CSV table of C-alpha atoms in Angstrom, one decimal:
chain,number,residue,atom,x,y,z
A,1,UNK,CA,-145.0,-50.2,-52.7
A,2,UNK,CA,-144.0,-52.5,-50.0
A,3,UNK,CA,-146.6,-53.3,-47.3
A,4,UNK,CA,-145.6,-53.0,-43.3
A,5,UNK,CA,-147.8,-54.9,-41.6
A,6,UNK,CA,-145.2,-53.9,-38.5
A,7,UNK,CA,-144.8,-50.2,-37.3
A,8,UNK,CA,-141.0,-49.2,-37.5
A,9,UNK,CA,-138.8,-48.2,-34.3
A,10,UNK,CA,-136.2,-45.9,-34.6
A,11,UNK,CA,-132.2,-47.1,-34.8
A,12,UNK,CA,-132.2,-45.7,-31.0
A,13,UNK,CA,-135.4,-47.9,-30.0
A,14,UNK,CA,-133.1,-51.2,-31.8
A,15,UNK,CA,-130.0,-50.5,-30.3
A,16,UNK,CA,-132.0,-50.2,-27.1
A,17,UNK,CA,-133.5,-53.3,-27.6
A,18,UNK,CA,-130.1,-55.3,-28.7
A,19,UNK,CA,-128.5,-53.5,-25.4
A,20,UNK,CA,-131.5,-55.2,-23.5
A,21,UNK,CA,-131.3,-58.8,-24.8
A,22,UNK,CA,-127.3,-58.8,-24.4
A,23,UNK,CA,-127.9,-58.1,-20.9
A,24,UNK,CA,-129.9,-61.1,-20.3
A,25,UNK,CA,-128.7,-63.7,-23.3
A,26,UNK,CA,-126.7,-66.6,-21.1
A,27,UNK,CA,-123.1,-66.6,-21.8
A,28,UNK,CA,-122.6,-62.9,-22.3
A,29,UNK,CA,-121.9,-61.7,-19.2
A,30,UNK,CA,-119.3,-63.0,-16.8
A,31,UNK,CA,-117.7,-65.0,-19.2
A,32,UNK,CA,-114.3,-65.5,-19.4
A,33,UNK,CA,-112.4,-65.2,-22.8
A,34,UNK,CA,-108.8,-65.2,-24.1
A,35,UNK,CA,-107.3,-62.9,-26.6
A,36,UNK,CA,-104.2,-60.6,-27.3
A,37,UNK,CA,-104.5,-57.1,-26.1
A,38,UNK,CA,-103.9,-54.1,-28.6
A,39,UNK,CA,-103.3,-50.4,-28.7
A,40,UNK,CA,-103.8,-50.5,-25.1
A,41,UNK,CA,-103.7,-47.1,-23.1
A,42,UNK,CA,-104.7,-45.3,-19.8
A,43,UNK,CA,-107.1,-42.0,-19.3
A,44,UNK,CA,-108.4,-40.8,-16.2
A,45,UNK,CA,-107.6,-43.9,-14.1
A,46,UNK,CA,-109.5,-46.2,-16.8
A,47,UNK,CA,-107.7,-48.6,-19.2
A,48,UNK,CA,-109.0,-48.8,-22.4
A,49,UNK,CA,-107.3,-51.0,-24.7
A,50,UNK,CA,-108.5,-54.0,-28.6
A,51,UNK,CA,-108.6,-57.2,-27.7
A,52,UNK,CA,-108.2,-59.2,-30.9
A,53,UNK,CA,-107.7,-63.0,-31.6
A,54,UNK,CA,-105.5,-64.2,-34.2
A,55,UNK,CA,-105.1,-67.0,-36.4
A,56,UNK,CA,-100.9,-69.0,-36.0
A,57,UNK,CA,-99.5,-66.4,-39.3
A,58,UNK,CA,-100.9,-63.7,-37.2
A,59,UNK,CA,-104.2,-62.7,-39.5
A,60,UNK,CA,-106.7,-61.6,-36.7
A,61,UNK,CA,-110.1,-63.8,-36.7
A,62,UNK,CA,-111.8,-61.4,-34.1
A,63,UNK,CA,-111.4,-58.0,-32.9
A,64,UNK,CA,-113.9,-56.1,-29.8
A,65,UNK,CA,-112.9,-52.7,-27.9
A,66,UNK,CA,-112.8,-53.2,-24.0
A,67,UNK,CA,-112.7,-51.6,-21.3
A,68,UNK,CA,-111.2,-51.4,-17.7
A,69,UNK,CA,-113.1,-48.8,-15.8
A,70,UNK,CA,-111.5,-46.9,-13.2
A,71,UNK,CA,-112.7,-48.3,-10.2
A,72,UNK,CA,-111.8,-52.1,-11.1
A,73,UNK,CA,-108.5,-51.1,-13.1
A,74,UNK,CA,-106.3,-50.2,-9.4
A,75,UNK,CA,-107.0,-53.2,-7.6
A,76,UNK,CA,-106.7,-55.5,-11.2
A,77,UNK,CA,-103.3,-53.8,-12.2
A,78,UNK,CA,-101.6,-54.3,-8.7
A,79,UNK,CA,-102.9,-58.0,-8.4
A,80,UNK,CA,-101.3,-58.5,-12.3
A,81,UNK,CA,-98.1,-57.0,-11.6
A,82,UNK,CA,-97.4,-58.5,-8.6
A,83,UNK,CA,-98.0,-61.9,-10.1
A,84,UNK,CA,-96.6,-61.9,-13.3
A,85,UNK,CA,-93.4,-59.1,-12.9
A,86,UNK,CA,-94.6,-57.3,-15.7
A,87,UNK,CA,-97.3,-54.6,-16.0
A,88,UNK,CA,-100.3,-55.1,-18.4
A,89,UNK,CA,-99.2,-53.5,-22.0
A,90,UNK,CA,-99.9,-54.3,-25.2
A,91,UNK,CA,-99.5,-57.7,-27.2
A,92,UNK,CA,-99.7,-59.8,-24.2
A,93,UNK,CA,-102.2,-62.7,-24.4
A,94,UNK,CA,-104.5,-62.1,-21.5
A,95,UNK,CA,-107.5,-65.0,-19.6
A,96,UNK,CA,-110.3,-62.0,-18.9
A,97,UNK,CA,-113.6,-62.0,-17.6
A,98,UNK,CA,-115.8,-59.7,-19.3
A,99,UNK,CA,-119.8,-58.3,-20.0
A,100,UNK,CA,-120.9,-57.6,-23.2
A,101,UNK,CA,-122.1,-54.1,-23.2
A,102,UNK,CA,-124.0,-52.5,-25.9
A,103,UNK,CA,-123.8,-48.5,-26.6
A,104,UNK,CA,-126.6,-46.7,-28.7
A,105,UNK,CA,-123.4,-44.3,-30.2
A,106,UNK,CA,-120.7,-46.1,-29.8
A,107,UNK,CA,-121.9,-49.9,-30.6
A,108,UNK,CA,-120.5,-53.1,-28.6
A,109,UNK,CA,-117.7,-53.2,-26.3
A,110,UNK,CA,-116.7,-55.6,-23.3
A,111,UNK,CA,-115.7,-54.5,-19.7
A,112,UNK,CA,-113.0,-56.3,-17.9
A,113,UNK,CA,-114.1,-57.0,-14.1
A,114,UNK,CA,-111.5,-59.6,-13.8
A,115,UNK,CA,-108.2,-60.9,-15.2
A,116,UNK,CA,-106.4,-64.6,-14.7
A,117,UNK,CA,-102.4,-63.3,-14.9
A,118,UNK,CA,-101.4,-67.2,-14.6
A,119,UNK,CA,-102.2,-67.3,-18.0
A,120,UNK,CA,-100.3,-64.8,-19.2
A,121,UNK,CA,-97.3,-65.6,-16.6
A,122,UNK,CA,-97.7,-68.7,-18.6
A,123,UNK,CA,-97.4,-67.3,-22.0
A,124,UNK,CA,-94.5,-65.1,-21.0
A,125,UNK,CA,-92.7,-67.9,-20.1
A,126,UNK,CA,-93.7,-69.3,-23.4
A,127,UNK,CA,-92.4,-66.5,-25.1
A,128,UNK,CA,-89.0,-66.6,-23.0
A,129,UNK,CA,-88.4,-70.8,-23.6
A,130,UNK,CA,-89.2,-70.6,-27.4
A,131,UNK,CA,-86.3,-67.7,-27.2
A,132,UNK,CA,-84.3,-69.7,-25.1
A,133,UNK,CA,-85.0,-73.1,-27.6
A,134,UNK,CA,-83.8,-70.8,-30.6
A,135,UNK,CA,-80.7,-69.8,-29.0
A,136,UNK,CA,-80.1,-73.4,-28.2
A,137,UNK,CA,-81.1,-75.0,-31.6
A,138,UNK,CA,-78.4,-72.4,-32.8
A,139,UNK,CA,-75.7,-73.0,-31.0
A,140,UNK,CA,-75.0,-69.8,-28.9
A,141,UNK,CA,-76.9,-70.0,-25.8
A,142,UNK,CA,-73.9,-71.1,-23.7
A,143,UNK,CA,-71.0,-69.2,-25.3
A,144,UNK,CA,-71.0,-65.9,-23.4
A,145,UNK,CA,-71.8,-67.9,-19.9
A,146,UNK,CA,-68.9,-70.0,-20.5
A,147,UNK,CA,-66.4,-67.5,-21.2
A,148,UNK,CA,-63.0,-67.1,-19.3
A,149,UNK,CA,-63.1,-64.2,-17.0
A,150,UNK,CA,-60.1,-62.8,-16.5
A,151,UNK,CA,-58.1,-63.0,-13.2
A,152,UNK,CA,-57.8,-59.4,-12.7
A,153,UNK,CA,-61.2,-58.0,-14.1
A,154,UNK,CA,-60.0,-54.3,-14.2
A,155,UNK,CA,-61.3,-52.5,-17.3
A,156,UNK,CA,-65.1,-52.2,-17.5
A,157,UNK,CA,-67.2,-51.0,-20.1
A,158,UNK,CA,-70.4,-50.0,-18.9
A,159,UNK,CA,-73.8,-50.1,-20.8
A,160,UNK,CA,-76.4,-47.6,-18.9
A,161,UNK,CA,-78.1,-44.7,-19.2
A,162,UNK,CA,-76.1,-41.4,-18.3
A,163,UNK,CA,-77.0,-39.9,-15.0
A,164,UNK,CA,-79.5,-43.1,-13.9
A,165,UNK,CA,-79.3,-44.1,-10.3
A,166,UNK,CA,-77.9,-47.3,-11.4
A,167,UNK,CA,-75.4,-46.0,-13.2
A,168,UNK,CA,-74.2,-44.0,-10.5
A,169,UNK,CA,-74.8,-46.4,-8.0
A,170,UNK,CA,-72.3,-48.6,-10.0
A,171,UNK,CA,-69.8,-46.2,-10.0
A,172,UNK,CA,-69.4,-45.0,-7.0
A,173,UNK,CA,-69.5,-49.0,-5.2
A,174,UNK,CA,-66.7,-49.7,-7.7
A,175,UNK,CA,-64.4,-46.8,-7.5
A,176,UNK,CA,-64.7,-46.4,-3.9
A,177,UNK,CA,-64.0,-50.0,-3.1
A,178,UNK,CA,-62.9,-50.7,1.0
A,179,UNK,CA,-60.0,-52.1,-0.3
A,180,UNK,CA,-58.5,-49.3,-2.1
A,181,UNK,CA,-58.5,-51.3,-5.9
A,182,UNK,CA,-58.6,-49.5,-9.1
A,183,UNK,CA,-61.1,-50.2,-11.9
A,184,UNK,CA,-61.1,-48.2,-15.2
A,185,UNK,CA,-64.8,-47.9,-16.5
A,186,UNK,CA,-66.2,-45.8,-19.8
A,187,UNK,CA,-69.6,-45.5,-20.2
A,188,UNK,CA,-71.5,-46.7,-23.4
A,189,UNK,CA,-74.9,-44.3,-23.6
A,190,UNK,CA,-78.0,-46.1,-24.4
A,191,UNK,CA,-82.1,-45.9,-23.5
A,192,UNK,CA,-82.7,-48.7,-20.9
A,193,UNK,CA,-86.7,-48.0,-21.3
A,194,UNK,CA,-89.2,-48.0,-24.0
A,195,UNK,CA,-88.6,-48.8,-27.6
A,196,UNK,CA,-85.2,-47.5,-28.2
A,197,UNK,CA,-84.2,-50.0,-25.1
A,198,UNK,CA,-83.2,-53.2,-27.3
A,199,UNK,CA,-81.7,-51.0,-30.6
A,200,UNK,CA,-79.7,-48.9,-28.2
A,201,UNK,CA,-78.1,-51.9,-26.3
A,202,UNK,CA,-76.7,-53.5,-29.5
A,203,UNK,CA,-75.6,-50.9,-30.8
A,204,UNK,CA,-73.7,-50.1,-27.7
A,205,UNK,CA,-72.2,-53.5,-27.6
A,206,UNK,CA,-71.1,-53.3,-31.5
A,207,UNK,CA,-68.8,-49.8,-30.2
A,208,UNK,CA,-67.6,-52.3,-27.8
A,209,UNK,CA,-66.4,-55.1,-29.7
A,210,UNK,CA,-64.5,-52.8,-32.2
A,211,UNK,CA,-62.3,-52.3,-28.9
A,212,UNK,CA,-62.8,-55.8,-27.3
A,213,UNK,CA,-58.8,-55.9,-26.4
A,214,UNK,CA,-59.2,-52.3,-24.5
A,215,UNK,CA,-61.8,-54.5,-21.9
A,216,UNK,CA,-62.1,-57.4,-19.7
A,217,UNK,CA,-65.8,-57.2,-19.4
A,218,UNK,CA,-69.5,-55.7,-19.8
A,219,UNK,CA,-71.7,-54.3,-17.1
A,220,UNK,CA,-75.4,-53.5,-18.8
A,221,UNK,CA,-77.1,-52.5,-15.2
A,222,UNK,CA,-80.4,-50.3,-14.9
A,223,UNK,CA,-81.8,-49.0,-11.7
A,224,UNK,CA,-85.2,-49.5,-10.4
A,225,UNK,CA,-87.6,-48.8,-12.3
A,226,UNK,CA,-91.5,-49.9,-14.3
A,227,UNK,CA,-91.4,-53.9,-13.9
A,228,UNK,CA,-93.1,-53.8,-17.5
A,229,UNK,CA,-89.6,-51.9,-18.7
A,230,UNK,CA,-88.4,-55.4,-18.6
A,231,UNK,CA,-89.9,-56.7,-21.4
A,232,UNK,CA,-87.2,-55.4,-23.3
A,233,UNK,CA,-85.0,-58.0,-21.9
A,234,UNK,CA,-86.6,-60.7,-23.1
A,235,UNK,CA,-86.0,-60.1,-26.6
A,236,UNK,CA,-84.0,-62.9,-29.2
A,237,UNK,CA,-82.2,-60.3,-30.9
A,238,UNK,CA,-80.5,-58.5,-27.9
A,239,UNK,CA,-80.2,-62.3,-26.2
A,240,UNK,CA,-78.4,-63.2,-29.4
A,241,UNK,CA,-76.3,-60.5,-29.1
A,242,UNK,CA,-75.3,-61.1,-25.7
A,243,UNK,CA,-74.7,-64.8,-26.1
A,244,UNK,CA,-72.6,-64.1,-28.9
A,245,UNK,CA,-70.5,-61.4,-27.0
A,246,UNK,CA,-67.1,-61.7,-27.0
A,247,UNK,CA,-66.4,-60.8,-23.7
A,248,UNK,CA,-68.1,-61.7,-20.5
A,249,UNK,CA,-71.2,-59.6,-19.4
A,250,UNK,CA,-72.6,-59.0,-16.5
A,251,UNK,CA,-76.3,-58.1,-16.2
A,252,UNK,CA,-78.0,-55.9,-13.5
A,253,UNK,CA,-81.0,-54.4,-14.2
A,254,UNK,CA,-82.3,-54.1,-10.8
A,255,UNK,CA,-85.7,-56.4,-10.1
A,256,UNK,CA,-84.4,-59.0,-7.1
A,257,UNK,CA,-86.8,-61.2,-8.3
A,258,UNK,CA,-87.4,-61.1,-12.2
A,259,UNK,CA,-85.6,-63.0,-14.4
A,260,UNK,CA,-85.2,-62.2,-18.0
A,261,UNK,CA,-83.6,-64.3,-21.4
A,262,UNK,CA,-80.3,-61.7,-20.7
A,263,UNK,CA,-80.2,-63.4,-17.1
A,264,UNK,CA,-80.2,-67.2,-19.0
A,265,UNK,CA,-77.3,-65.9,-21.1
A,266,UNK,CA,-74.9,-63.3,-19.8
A,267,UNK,CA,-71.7,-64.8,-17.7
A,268,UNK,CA,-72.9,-63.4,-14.7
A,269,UNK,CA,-76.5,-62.3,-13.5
A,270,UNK,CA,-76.5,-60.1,-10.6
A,271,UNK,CA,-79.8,-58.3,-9.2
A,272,UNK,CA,-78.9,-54.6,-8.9
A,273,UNK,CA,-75.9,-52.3,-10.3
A,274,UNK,CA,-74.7,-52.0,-7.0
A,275,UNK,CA,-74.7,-56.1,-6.9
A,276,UNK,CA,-72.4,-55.9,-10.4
A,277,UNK,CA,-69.8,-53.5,-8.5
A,278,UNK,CA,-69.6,-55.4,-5.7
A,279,UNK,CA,-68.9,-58.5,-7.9
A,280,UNK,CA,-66.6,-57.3,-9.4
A,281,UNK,CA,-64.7,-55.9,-6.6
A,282,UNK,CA,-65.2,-59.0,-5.2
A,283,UNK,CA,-63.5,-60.7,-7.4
A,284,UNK,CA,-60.2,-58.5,-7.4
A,285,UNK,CA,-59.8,-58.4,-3.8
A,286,UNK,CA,-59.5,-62.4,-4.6
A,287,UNK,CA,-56.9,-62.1,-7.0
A,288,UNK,CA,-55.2,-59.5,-4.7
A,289,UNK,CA,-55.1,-62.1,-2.0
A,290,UNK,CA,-54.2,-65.3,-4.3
A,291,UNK,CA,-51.2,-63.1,-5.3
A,292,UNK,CA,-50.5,-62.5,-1.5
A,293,UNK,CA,-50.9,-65.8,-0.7
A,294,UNK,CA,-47.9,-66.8,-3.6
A,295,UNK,CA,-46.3,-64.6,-2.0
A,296,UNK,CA,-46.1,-65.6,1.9
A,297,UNK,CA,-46.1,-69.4,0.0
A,298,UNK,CA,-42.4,-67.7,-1.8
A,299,UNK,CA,-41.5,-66.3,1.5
A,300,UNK,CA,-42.0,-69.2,3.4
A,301,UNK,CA,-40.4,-71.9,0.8
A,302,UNK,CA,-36.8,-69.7,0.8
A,303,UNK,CA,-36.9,-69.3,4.6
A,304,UNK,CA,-37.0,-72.8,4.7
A,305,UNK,CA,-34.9,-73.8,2.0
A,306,UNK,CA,-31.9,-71.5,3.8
A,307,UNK,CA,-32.5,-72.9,7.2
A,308,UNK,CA,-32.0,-76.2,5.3
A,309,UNK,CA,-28.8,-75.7,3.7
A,310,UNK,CA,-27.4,-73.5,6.9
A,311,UNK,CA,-28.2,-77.4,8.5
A,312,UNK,CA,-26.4,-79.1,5.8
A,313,UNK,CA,-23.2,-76.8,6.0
A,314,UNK,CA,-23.2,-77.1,9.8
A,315,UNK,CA,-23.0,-81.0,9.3
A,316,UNK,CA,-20.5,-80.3,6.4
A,317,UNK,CA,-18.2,-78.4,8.8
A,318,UNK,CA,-18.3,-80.7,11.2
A,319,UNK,CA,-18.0,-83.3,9.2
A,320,UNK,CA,-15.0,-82.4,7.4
A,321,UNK,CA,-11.7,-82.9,10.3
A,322,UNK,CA,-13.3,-86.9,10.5
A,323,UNK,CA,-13.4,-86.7,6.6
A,324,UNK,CA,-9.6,-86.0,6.5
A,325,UNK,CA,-8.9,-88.6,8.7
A,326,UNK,CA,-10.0,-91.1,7.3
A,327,UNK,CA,-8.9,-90.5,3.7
A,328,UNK,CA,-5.3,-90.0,5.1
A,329,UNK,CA,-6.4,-93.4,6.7
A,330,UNK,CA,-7.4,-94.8,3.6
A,331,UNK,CA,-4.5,-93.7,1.3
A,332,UNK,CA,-2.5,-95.1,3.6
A,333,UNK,CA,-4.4,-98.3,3.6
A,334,UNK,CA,-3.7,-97.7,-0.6
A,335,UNK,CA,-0.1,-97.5,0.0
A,336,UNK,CA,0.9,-100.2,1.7
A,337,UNK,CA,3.5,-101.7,3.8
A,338,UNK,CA,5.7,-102.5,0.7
A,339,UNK,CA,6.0,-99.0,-0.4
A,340,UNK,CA,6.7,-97.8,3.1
A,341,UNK,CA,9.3,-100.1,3.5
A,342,UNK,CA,10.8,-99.1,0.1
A,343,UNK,CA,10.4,-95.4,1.1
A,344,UNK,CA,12.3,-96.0,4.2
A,345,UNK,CA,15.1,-98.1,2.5
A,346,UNK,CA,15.6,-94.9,0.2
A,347,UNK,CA,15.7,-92.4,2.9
A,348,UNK,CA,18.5,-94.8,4.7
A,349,UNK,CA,20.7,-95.1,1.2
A,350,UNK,CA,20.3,-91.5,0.9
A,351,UNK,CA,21.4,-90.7,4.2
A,352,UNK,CA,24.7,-93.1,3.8
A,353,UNK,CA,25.4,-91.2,0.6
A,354,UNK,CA,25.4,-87.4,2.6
A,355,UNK,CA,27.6,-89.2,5.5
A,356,UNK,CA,30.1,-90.3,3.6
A,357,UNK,CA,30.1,-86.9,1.3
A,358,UNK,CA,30.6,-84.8,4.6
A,359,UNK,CA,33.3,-87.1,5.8
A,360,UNK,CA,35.2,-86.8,3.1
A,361,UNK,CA,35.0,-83.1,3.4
A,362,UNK,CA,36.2,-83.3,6.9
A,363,UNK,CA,39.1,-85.1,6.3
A,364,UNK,CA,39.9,-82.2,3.3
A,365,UNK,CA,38.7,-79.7,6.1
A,366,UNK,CA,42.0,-81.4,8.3
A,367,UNK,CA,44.3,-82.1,6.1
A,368,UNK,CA,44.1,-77.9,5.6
A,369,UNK,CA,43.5,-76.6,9.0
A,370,UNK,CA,46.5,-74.6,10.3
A,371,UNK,CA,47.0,-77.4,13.4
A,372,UNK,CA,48.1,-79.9,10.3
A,373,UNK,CA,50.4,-76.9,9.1
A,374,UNK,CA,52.1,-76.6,12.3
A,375,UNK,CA,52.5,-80.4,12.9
A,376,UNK,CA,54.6,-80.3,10.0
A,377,UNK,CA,57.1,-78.1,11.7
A,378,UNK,CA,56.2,-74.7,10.5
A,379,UNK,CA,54.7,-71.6,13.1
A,380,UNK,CA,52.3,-69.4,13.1
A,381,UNK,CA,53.3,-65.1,13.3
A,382,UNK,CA,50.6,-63.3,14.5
A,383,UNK,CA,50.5,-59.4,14.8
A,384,UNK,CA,47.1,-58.3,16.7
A,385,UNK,CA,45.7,-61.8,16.2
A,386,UNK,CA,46.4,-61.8,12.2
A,387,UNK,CA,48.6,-64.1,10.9
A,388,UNK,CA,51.8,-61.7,9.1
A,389,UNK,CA,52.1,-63.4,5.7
A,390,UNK,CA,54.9,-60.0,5.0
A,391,UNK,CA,57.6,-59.0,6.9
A,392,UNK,CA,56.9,-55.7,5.7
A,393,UNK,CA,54.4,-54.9,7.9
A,394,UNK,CA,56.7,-55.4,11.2
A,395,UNK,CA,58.6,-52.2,12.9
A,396,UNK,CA,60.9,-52.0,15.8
A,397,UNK,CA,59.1,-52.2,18.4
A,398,UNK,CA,56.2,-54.7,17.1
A,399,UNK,CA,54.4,-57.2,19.6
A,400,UNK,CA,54.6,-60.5,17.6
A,401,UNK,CA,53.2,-63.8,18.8
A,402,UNK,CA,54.4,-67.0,17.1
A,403,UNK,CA,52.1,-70.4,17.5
A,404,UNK,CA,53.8,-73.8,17.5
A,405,UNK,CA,52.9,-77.0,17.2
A,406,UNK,CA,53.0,-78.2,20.9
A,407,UNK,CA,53.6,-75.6,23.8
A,408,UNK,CA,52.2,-72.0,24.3
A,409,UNK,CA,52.4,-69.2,21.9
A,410,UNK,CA,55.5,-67.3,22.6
A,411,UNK,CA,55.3,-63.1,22.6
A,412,UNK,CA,58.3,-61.5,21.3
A,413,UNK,CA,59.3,-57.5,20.8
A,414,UNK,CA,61.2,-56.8,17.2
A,415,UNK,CA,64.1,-54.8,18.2
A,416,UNK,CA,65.0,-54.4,14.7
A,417,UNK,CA,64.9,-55.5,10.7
A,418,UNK,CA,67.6,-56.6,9.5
């Protein structure tokens, strides 16, 4: 038999007793630790959650349940979201300050009373750049920003939750534009929250590339909502996706101020949906107007091509009686006084040869005329002015008049026909 020389306590008197010297051993309480947190989750206004270490393949080295109590958790969560843009969740590494607390049931835990978000706005970021260093290393971190848009962005494929205030807020910006511009738009249904967010998204982008020649561009937008939602964002296989896109995308998931990997990627980061529609509408109206502007720069070019050439043919016109004259002048020049003298010699001869021709027709013209006839003793017998060339014609009683050579014309009455 084993001899005590020590009275035993009971498990509650040692648990009592560990509780006690935790409470006063140095570098329990107050101290500030880092870790991952784990399974973490909210009841009654307190935050309970695993805080675990692990080793670089992911093997944890150290686990201890912790607690946020109620009181301390409102003022701690506001303080962490404001400064880091994400709420506190699960796997986030975490700088906390904590007590050691011992429990007679329910055995060791620690209790935040403080939290350091630098560090894990520092980790986040760490988590972002090593995404942003693999898309890099790989090639495809600049290929959807660099993208041609094109000139008339018109046909928009949307990727949004059905019946979100974003997604109606997007709508209703682009369809009832000031301007009067029409946009054709078809939804693509996916979560933009929780666990489904990133799966949804790529799928909805894979529907859209089997019909990449039906669009000019991608919308993902989300309306306000949990700033820890966007941890979805920041995600290497969606950003892979997006980079890889083949159309331009345009992402709006409504935080002003929080950027995410799909903001380093996408051709165009906006801040809300209604900041995507008004891009877009934007950009339009600017193609509208560069179109206008061709045309007033048309317009302007004929008017004043016209006026031009109404100048020219006024100069023409005028132009054209001093033109004459001086090619008369110059053929003239070209013709010489030779040929003007040989011109006028042939005119001359030719006018010799007509003389002569129409004398000798009037000397045939005389030697016929009736005067020659007479001169050669014969008269003239005349009945009513015509000559009488047979006697048969003449009655007792006719009125003859006879023409001689010299002398008048002598009237005569024809008593008879012998």
């Amino acid at each position: 038999a084993m001899i005590r020389n020590i009275e035993p306590i009971s498990l509650v008197e040692l648990n009592r007793r560990i509780a006690g010297a935790l409470a006063v051993a140095p570098g329990l309480n107050r101290q500030w630790i880092t870790a991952e947190t784990s399974d973490l989750r909210c009841s009654a206004g307190h935050c309970y959650m695993e805080l675990v270490q692990k080793n670089d393949t992911g093997t944890p080295l150290a686990k201890a349940r912790a607690v946020i109590w109620a009181s301390t958790y409102a003022g701690l969560r506001e303080r962490f979201l404001m400064a880091t843009g994400v709420a506190l969740a699960s796997d986030m590494k975490v700088m906390v300050q904590v007590n050691v607390n011992y429990h007679p049931v329910y055995g060791m835990s620690l209790v935040i009373n403080d939290i350091d978000p630098d560090y894990t706005v520092g980790d986040l970021a760490r988590r972002r750049n090593a995404i942003i260093m693999r898309l890099r290393a790989e090639g495809v971190f600049d290929l959807n920003r660099t993208l041609p848009w094109s000139p008339v962005p018109q046909r928009v494929a949307v990727v949004s939750a059905r019946g979100a205030a974003g997604y109606g807020d997007f709508v209703r910006h682009l369809h009832g534009n000031a301007y009067g511009l029409r946009f054709h738009t078809e939804l693509f249904e996916s979560a933009m929250q929780g666990e489904r967010t990133v799966q949804g998204i790529i799928d909805a982008l894979e529907k859209i590339a089997a019909r990449e020649n039906e669009f000019d561009c991608v919308a993902i937008i989300r309306g306000g909502g949990a700033v820890s939602e966007l941890a979805a964002f920041d995600n290497y296989d969606l950003a892979s996706n997006v980079a890889q896109f083949p159309l331009p995308v345009i992402v709006g998931i409504g935080h002003d101020r929080d950027t995410t990997v799909l903001d380093y990627v996408a051709a165009r980061r906006v801040k809300t949906p209604t900041a995507a529609a008004e891009f877009l509408v934007a950009s339009l109206a600017s193609a509208l107007e560069r179109v206008a502007s061709l045309a007033r720069s048309v317009q302007a070019s004929v008017v004043e091509l016209v006026g031009a050439r109404k100048q020219q043919l006024a100069y023409y016109r005028g132009q054209i009686p001093a033109l004459a004259r001086a090619a008369i002048d110059r053929q003239r020049q070209k013709v010489g006084l030779p040929t003007a003298r040989l011109i006028a010699e042939s005119v001359k001869n030719g006018i010799a040869r007509r003389r002569a021709r129409l004398e000798a027709i009037d000397e045939l013209l005389a030697a016929l005329a009736p005067e020659a006839t007479l001169r050669r003793g014969y008269s003239i017998t005349r009945v009513n002015g015509h000559a009488v060339t047979d006697s048969a014609i003449l009655a007792a009683g006719t009125t003859i008049t006879t023409t001689f050579a010299k002398g008048n014309p002598v009237t005569s009455t024809i008593d008879g026909i012998i």
